[in-house]
Each structure stands twice: as C-alpha cells, then as structure tokens.
CSV table of C-alpha atoms in Angstrom, one decimal:
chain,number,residue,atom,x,y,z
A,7,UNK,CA,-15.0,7.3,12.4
A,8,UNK,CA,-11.3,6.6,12.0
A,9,UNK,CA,-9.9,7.8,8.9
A,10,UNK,CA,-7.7,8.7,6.6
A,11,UNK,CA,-8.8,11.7,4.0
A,12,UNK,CA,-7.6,13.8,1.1
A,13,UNK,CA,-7.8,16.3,-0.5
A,14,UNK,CA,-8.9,17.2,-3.6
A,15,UNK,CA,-10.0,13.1,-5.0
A,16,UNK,CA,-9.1,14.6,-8.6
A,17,UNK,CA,-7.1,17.3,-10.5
A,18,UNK,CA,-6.5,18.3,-13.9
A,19,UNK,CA,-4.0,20.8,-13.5
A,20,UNK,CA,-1.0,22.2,-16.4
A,21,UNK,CA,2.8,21.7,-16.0
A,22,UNK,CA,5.0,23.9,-13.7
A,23,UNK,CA,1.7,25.2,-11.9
A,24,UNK,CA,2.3,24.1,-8.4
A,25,UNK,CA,-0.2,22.3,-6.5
A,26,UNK,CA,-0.7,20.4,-2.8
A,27,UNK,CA,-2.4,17.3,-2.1
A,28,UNK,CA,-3.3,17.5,1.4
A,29,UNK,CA,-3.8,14.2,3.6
A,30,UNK,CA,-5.5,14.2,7.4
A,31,UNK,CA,-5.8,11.1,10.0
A,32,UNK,CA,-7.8,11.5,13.0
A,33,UNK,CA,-6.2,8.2,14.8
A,34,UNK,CA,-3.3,10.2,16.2
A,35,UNK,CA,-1.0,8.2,14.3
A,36,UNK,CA,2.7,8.9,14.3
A,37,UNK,CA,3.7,7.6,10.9
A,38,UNK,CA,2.7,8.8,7.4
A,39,UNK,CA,3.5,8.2,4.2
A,40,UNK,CA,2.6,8.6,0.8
A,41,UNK,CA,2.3,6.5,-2.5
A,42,UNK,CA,2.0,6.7,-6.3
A,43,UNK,CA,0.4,4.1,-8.1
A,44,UNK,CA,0.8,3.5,-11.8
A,45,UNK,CA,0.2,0.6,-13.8
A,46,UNK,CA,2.5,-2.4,-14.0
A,47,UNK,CA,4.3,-0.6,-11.3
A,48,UNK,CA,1.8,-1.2,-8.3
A,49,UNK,CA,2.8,1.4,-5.5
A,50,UNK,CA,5.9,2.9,-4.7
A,51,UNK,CA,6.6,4.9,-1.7
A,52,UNK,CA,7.5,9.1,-2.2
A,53,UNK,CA,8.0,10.0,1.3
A,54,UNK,CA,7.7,9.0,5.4
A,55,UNK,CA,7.2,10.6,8.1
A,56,UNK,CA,7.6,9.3,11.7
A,57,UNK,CA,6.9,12.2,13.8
A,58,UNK,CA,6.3,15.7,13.5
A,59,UNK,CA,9.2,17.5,11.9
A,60,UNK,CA,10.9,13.9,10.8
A,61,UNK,CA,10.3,13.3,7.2
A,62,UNK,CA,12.7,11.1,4.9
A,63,UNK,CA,12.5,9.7,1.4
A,64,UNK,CA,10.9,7.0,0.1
A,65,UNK,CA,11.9,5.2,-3.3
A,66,UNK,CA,10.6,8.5,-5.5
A,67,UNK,CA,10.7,11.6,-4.0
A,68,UNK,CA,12.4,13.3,-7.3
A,69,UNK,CA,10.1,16.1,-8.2
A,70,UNK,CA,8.0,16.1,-4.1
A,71,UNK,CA,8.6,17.8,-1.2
A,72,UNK,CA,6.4,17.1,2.3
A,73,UNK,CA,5.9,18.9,5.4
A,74,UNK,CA,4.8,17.7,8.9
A,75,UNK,CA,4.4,20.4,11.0
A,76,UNK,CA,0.9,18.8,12.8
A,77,UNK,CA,0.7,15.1,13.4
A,78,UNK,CA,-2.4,14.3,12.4
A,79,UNK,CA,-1.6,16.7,8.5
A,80,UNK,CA,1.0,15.4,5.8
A,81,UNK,CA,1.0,16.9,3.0
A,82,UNK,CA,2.5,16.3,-0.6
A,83,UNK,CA,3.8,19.3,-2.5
A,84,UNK,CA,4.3,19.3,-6.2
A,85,UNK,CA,6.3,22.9,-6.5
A,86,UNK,CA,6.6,22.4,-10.6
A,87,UNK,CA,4.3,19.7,-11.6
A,88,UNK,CA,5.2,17.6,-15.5
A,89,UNK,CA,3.5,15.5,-16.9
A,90,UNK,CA,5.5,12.2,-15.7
A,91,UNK,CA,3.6,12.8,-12.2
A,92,UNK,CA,0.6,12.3,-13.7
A,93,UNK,CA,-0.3,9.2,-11.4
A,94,UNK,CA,-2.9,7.9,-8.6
A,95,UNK,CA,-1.4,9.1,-5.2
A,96,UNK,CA,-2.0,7.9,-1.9
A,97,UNK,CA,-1.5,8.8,1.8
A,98,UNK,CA,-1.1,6.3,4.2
A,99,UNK,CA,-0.9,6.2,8.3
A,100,UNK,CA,-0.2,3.8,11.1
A,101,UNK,CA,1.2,3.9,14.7
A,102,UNK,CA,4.6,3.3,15.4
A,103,UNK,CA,6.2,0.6,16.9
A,104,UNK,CA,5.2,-2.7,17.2
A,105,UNK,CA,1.8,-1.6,16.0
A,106,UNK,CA,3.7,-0.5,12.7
A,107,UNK,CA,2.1,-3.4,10.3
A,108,UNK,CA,-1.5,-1.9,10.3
A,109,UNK,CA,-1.7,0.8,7.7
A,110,UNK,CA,-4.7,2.9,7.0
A,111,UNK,CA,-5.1,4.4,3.3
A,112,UNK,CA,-6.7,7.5,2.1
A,113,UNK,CA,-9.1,7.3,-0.7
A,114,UNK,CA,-6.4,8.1,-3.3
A,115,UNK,CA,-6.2,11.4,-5.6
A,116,UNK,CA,-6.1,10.8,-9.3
A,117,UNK,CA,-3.5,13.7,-10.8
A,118,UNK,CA,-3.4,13.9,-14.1
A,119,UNK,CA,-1.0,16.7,-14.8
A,120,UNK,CA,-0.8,17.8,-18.6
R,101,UNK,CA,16.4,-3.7,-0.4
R,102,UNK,CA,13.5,-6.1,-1.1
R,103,UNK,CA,11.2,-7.2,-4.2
R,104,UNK,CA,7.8,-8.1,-5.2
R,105,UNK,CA,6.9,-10.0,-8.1
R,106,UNK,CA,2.9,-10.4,-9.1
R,107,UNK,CA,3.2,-12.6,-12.5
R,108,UNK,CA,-0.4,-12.8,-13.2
R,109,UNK,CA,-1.4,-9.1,-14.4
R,110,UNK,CA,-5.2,-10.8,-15.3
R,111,UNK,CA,-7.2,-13.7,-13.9
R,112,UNK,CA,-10.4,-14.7,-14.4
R,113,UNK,CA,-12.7,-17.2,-12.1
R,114,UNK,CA,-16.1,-18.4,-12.3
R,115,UNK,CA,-18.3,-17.3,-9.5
R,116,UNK,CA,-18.6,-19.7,-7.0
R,117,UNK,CA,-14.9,-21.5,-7.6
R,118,UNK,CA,-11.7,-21.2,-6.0
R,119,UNK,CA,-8.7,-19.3,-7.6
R,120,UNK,CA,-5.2,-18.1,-6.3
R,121,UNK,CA,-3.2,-15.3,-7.1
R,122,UNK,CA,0.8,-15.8,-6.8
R,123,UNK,CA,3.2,-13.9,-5.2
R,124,UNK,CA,7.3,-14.5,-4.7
R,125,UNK,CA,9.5,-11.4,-2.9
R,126,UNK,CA,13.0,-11.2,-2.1
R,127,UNK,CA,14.6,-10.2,1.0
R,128,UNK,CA,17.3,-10.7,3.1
R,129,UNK,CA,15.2,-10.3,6.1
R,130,UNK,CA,14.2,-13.0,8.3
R,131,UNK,CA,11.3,-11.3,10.3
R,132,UNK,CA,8.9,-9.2,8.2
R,133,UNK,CA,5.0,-8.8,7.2
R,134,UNK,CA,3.5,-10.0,4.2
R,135,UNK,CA,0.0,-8.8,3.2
R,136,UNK,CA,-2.9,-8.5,0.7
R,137,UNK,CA,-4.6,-5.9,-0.4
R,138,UNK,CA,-7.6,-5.1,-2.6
R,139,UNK,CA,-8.5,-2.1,-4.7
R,140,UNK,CA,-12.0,-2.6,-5.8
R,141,UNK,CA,-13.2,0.2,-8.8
R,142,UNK,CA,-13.7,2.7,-5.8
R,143,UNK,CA,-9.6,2.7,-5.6
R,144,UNK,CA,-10.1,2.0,-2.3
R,145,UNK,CA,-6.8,0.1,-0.5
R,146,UNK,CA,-8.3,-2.7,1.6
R,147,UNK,CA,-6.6,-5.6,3.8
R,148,UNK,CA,-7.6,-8.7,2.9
R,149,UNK,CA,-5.0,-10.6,4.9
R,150,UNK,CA,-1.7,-10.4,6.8
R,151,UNK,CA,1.1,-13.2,7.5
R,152,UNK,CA,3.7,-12.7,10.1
R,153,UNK,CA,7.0,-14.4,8.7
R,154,UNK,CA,8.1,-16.1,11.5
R,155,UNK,CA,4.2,-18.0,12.3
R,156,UNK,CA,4.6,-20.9,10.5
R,157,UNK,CA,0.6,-21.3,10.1
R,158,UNK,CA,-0.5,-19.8,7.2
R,159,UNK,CA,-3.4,-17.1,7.8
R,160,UNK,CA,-7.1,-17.4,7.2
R,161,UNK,CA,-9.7,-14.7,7.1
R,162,UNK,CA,-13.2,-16.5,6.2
R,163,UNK,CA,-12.9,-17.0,2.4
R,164,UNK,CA,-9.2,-15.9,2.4
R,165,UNK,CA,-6.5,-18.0,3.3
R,166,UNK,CA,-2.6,-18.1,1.8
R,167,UNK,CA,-0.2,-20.1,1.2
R,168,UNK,CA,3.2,-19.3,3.0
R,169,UNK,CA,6.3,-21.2,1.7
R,170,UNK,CA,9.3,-18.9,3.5
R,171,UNK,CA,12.1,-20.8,2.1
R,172,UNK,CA,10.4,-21.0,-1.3
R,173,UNK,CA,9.8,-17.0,-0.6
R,174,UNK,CA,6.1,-17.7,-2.1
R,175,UNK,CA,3.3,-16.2,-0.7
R,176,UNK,CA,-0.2,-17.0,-2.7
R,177,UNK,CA,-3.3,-16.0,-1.6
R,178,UNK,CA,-6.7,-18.6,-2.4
R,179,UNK,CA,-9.7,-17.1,-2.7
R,180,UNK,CA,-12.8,-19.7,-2.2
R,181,UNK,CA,-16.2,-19.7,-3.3
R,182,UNK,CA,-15.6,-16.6,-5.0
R,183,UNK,CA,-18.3,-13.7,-4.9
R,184,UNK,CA,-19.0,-10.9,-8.2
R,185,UNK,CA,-17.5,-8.5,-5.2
R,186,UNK,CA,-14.1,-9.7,-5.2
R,187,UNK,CA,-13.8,-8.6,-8.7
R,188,UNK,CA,-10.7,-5.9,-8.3
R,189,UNK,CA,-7.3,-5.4,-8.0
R,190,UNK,CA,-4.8,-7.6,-5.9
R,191,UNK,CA,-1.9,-6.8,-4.7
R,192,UNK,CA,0.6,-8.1,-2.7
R,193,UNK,CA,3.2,-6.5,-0.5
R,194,UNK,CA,5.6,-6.5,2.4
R,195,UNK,CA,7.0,-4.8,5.5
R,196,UNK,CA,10.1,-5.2,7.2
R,197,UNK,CA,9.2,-6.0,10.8
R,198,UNK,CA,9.6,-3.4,13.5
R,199,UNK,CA,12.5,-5.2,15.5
R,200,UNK,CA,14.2,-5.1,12.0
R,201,UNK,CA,15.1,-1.8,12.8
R,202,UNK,CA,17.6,0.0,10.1
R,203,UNK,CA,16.0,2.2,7.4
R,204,UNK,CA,12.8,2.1,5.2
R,205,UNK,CA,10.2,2.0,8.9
R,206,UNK,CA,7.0,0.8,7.7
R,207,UNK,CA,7.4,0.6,4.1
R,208,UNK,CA,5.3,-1.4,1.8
R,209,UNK,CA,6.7,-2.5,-0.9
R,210,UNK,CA,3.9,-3.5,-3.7
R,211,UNK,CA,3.7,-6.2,-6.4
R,212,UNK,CA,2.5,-4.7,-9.6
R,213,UNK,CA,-0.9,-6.3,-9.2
R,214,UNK,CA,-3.3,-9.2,-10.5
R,215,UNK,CA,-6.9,-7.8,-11.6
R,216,UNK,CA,-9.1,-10.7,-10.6
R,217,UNK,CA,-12.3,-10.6,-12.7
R,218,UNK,CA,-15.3,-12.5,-11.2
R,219,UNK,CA,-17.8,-13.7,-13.5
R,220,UNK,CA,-21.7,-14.8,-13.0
C-alpha cells in the first residue's frame, strides 16, 4: 500500500531535550516536505526537499533542521525543542515534475513540547 | 509570495442540504493548482478536489464541485446533499504550477480552515 508514515503519532517531551520525528514514503517519490499545523493558522511549510542531499526552507524553519540522506526517509529534527513548537506536524511527498500537484500526507504527529 | 484567506472558521449544515465553504488567494501567478482538503477527527489530510487555473471548467468529484472565478481570485467549494461524514475540517490551498518554475517547488500554501459541522 502506498504510504506516507511517521513516527512516533504523539509526544510529550520537555524544553531543550532534542527529539526527531521521522517520516518514510514507499512511492519513491523525489519531493518531501514537512508542515506544522496550528489553529487559525492552517499549515505552513518548515522544510522541502527535492532530491536526496537537496533540502531548502520553507516559510518556518527557525528552530528545525532536516536531513535527506535516503529518498524514500525525511526526517525533522528539533535539536532544542520550546514550548512555541508545540504544534501538529506533518510530512508530505509527491513526484516531481509535472506530477508535482498530487501530494501524499502522513498521519500527522501531535508534539506538545512543555 | 501568495495568500489564502478562509473567512468562515465554523459552518454548520443540516444533513441532507447543500453548503459552500469560501475561499479567495492572492498571487501573481497565472498558472497554478488550487485544491481542497479535509481533515476529518482522524487528522487525516485528504483531497477532496483539485482545479487547474488555466481550465476554465470548474471541477466536480461526485458530491463536490467548486466554483472557480480566476479574475475574482475566488475559489468556493459546494458540498451537496451533505452526509454526518463530511463533518471535519476544510481547508483550502494552492500550488504554484510546475512550468512556474522559480522558488517555493510544490508548496502548499493553506487557508486557516472552515470546520464544517454536519448535523442529523
């Protein structure tokens, strides 16, 4: 089954401990991204990747970092977690290309970060 | 850089009736996406429907169909006969299109949402 998954769905966790949210696609999809959602805000955009080894920012990376070493792994690092990250995050992929408009979300991880 | 505006954070429709959620952007673009999503309870991010700017029909997926005004920069989403199961979250969102090209490749950029409530 085609999928997007991550990894873990929830997490209480304290500020400054870090912490990674992992995010897997089988579909051998070239881009990946992730999101935050919180409310009256809908979802913005942290970080892309297009490729392995080609990451850039999205419209809030302060505070993230992301690695894409595999294609089908992106990962979203939180080196010193506080509490304004507390948020429900979201990986997303999709080919490239033409083929571009068709994203596929993960089920979302709710961090709440105190 | 472009902008979505959802101006109905609640909504409300019996079962069985029609309602439509609103949506206006801004962009300088003239070929981009335009989409729908739904996030149930689950959270889940599901695709209800997708407009291509430069198809002047507006798109229909059984129940789902929107209404695309370009110039306007209006893009509303009706929802017929509505079902307990479309209670959720809407949002709206768009994508530059690929042939775009410059930054931001495959972005979304998200309303803030409608939550549609459904009742019996």
């Amino acid at each position: 089954e085609a999928q997007v998954t991550q990894n873990p769905r929830y997490l209480i966790t304290v500020t400054g401990k870090k912490l990674t949210v992992t995010c897997s696609q089988n579909m051998n999809h070239e881009y990946m991204s992730w999101y935050r959602q919180d409310p009256g805000l809908g979802l913005r955009q942290i970080y892309y990747s297009m490729n392995v080894e080609v990451t850039d920012k999205g419209d809030v990376p302060e505070g993230y970092k992301v690695s894409r070493k595999e294609k089908r792994n992106f990962p979203l690092i939180l080196e010193s977690p506080s509490p304004n990250q507390t948020s429900l995050y979201f990986c997303a992929s999709s080919l490239w290309g033409l083929r571009r408009d068709t994203q596929y979300f993960g089920p979302g991880t709710r961090l709440t970060v105190l | 850089a472009q902008t979505v505006t959802q101006s109905q954070p609640e909504m409300s429709v019996q079962e069985a009736e029609t309602v439509t959620l609103s949506c206006t952007y801004d962009t300088s673009e003239n070929n981009y996406y335009l989409f729908w999503y739904k996030q149930p309870p689950s959270r889940q991010m599901i695709l209800v429907i997708r407009q291509e700017a430069y198809k002047q029909q507006n798109a229909t997926e059984n129940r789902f169909s929107v209404n695309f005004q370009k110039a306007a920069k209006s893009f509303s989403l009706k929802i017929s006969d509505s079902q307990l199961g479309d209670t959720a979250m809407y949002f709206c969102a768009f994508m530059k299109h690929p042939q775009a090209g410059g930054t931001s490749y495959g972005k979304l950029t998200f309303g803030q949402g409608t939550i549609l409530t459904v009742h019996p």
